[in-house]
PDB file of C-alpha atoms in Angstrom:
ATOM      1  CA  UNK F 704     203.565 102.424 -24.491  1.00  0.00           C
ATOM      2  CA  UNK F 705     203.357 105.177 -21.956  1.00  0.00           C
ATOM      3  CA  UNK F 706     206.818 104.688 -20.914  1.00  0.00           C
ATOM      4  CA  UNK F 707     208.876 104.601 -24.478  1.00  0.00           C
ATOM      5  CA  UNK F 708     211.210 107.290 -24.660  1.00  0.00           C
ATOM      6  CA  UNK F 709     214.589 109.095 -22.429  1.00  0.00           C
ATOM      7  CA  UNK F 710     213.674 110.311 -18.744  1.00  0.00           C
ATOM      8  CA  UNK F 711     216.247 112.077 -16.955  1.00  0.00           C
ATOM      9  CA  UNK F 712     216.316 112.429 -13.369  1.00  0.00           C
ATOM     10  CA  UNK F 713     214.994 115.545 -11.314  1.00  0.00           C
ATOM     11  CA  UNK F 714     214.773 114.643  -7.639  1.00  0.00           C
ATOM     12  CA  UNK F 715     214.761 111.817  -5.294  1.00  0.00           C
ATOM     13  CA  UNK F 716     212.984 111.109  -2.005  1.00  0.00           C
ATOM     14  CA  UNK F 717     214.007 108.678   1.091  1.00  0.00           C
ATOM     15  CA  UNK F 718     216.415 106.771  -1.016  1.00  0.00           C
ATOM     16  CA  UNK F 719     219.404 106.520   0.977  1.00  0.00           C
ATOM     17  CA  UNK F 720     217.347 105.743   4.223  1.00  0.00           C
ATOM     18  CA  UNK F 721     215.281 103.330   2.235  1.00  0.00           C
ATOM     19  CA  UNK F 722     218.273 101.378   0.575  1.00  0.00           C
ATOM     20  CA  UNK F 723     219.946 101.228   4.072  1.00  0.00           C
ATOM     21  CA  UNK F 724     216.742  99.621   5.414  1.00  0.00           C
ATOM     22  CA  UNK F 725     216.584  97.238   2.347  1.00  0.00           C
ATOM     23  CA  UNK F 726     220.070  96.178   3.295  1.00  0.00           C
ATOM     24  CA  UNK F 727     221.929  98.134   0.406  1.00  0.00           C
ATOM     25  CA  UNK F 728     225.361  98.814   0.678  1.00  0.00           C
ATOM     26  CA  UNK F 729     226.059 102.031   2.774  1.00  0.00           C
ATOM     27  CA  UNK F 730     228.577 103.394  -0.127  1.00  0.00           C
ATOM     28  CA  UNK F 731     225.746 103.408  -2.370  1.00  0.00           C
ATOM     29  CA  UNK F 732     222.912 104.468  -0.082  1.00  0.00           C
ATOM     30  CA  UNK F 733     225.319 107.939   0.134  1.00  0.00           C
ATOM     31  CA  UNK F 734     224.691 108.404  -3.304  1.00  0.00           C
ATOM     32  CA  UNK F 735     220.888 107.170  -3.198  1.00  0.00           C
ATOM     33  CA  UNK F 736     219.171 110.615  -3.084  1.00  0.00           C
ATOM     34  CA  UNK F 737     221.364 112.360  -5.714  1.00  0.00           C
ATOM     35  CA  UNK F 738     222.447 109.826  -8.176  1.00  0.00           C
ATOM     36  CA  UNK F 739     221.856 111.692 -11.390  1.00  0.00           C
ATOM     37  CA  UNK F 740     220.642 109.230 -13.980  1.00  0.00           C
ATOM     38  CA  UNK F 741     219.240 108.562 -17.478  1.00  0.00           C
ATOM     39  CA  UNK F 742     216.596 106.134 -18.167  1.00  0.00           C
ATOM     40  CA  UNK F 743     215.721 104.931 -21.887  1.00  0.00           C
ATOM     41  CA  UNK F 744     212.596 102.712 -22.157  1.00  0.00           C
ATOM     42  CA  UNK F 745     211.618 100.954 -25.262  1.00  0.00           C
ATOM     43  CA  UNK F 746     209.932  98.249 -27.003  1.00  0.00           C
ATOM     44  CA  UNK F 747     210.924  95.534 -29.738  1.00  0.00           C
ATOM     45  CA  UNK F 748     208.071  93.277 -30.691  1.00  0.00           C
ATOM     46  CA  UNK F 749     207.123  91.617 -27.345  1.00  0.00           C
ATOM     47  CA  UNK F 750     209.963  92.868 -25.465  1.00  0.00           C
ATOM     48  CA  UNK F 751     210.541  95.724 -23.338  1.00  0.00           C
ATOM     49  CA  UNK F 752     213.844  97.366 -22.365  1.00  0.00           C
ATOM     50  CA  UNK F 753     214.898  99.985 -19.612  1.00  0.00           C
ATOM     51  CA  UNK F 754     218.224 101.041 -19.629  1.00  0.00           C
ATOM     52  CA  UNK F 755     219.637 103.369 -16.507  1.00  0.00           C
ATOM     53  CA  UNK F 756     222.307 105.039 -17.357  1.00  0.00           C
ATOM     54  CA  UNK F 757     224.824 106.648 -14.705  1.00  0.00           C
ATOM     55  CA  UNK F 758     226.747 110.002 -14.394  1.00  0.00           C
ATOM     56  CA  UNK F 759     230.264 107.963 -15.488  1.00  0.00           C
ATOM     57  CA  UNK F 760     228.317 106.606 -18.051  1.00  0.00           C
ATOM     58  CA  UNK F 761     227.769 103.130 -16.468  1.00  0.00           C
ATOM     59  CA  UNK F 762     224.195 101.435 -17.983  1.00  0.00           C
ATOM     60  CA  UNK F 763     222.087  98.610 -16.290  1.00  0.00           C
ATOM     61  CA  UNK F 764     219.359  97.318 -18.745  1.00  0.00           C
ATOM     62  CA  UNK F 765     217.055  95.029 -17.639  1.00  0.00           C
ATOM     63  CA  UNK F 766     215.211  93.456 -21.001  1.00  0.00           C
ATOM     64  CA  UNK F 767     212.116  91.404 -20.091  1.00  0.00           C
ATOM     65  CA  UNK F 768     208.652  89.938 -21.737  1.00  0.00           C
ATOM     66  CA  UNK F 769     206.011  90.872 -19.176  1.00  0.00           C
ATOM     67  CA  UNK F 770     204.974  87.827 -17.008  1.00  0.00           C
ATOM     68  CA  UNK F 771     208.203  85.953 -17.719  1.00  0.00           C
ATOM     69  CA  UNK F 772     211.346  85.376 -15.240  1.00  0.00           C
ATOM     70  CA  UNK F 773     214.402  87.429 -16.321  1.00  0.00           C
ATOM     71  CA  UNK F 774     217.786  87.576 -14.578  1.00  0.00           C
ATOM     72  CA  UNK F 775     218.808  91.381 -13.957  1.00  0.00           C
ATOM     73  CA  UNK F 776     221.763  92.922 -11.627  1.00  0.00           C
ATOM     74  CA  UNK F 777     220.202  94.972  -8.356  1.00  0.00           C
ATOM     75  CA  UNK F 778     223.008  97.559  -8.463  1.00  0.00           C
ATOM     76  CA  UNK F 779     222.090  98.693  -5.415  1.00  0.00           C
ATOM     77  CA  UNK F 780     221.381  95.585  -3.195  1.00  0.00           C
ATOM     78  CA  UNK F 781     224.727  94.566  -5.028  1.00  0.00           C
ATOM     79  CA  UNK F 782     223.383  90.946  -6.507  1.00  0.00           C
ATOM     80  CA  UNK F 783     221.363  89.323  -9.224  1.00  0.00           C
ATOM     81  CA  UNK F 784     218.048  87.783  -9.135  1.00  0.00           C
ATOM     82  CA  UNK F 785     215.097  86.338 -11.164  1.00  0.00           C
ATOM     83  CA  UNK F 786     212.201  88.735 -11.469  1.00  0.00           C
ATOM     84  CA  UNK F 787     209.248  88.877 -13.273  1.00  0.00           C
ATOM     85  CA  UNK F 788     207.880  92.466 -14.625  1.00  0.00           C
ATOM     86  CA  UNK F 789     204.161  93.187 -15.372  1.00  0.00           C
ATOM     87  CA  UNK F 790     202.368  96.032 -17.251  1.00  0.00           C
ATOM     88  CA  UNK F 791     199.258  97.705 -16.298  1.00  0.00           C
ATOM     89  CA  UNK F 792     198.632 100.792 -18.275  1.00  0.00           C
ATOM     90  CA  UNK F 793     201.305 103.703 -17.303  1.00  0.00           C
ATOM     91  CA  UNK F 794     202.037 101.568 -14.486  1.00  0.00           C
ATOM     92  CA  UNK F 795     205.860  99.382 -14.780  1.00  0.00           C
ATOM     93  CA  UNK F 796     206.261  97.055 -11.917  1.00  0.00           C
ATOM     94  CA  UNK F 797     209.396  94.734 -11.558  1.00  0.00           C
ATOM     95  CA  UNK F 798     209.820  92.491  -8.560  1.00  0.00           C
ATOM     96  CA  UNK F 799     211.791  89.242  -7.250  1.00  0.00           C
ATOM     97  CA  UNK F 800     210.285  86.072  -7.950  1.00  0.00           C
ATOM     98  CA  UNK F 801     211.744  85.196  -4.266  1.00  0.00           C
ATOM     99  CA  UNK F 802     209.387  86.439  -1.526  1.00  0.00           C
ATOM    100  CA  UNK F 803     210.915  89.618   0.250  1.00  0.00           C
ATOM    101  CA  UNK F 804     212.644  90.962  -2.286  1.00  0.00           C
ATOM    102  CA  UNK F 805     212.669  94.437  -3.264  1.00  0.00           C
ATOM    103  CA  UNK F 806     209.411  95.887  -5.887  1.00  0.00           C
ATOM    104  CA  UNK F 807     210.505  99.178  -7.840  1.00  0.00           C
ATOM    105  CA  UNK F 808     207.461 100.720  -9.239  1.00  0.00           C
ATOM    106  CA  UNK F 809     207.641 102.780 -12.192  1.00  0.00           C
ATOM    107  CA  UNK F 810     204.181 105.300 -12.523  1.00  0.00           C
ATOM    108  CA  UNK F 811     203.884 107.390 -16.101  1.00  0.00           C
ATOM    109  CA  UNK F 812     201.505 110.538 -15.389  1.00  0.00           C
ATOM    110  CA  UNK F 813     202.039 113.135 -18.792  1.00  0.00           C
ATOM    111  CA  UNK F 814     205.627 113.744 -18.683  1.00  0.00           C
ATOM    112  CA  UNK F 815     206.639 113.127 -15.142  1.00  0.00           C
ATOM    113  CA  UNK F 816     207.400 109.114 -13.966  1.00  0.00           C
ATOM    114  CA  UNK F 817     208.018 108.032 -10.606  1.00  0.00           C
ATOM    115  CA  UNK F 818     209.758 105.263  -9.783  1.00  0.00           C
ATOM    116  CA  UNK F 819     209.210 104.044  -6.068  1.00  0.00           C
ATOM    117  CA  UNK F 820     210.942 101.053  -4.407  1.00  0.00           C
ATOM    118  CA  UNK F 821     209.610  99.192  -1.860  1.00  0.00           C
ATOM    119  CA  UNK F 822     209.601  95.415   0.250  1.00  0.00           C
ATOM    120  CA  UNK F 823     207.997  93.792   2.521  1.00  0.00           C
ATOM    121  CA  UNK F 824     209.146  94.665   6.300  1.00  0.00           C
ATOM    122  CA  UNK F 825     210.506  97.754   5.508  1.00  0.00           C
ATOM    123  CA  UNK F 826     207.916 100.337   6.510  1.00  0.00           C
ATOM    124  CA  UNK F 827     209.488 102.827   4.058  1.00  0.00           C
ATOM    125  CA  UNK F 828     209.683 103.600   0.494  1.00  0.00           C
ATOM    126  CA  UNK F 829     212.041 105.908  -1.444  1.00  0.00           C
ATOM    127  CA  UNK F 830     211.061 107.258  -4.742  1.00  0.00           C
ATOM    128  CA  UNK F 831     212.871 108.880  -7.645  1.00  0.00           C
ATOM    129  CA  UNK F 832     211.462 111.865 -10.331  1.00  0.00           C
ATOM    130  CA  UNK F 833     211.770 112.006 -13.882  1.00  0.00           C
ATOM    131  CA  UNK F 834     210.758 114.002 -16.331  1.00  0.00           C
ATOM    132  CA  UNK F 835     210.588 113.012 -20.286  1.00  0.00           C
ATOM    133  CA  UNK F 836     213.569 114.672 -21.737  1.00  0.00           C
TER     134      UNK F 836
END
């Protein structure tokens, strides 16, 4: 799996004006572009896991079987939902089984991943670096 392994955050782009768009919570669109964050991807038999750890130590993981509904908190939007995540190659995509929900997009190329969020009627996305630590 392309993605197994720690990434730690390097740069983001557009985040704060994308989460504002989104409908995020302005508090946390402040912190958008420079949250500083850990991410740990791995896999257990059919199971994946990515866990995003914050600078005060806080961790969200979202655990999931590709192409089945999984309940996981959008820290950012400030709510839980039922999403689905699918597996194509180096490419990690996670989105809301409800229509107009938010898609974050996570892109393996050698050592660097990029995850970008996006939804529909927002005519922005904001993206965040990693490297493989």
């Amino acid at each position: 799996m392309a993605f197994a392994g720690t990434w730690n955050f390097v740069k983001a782009e557009n985040m704060k004006n994308f989460i504002l768009a989104a409908g995020g919570k302005p508090e946390v669109a402040e912190m958008g572009d420079n949250l500083t964050t850990t991410i740990v991807c791995a896999k257990d038999g059919d199971y994946f896991s990515v866990k995003i750890t914050g600078p005060k130590g806080n961790t969200v993981e979202q655990r999931f079987k590709p192409g089945e509904p999984f309940e996981e908190n959008v820290e950012f939007l400030g709510k839980k939902r039922q999403s689905v995540a699918s597996i194509d190659g180096g490419k990690l995509t996670i989105k809301g089984v409800e229509a107009g929900t938010v898609v974050e997009t996570r892109e393996v190329n050698g050592d660097e991943m990029i995850m970008t969020l996006s939804k529909d009627g927002v005519d922005m996305v904001g993206k965040r670096y990693f490297k493989r630590a």
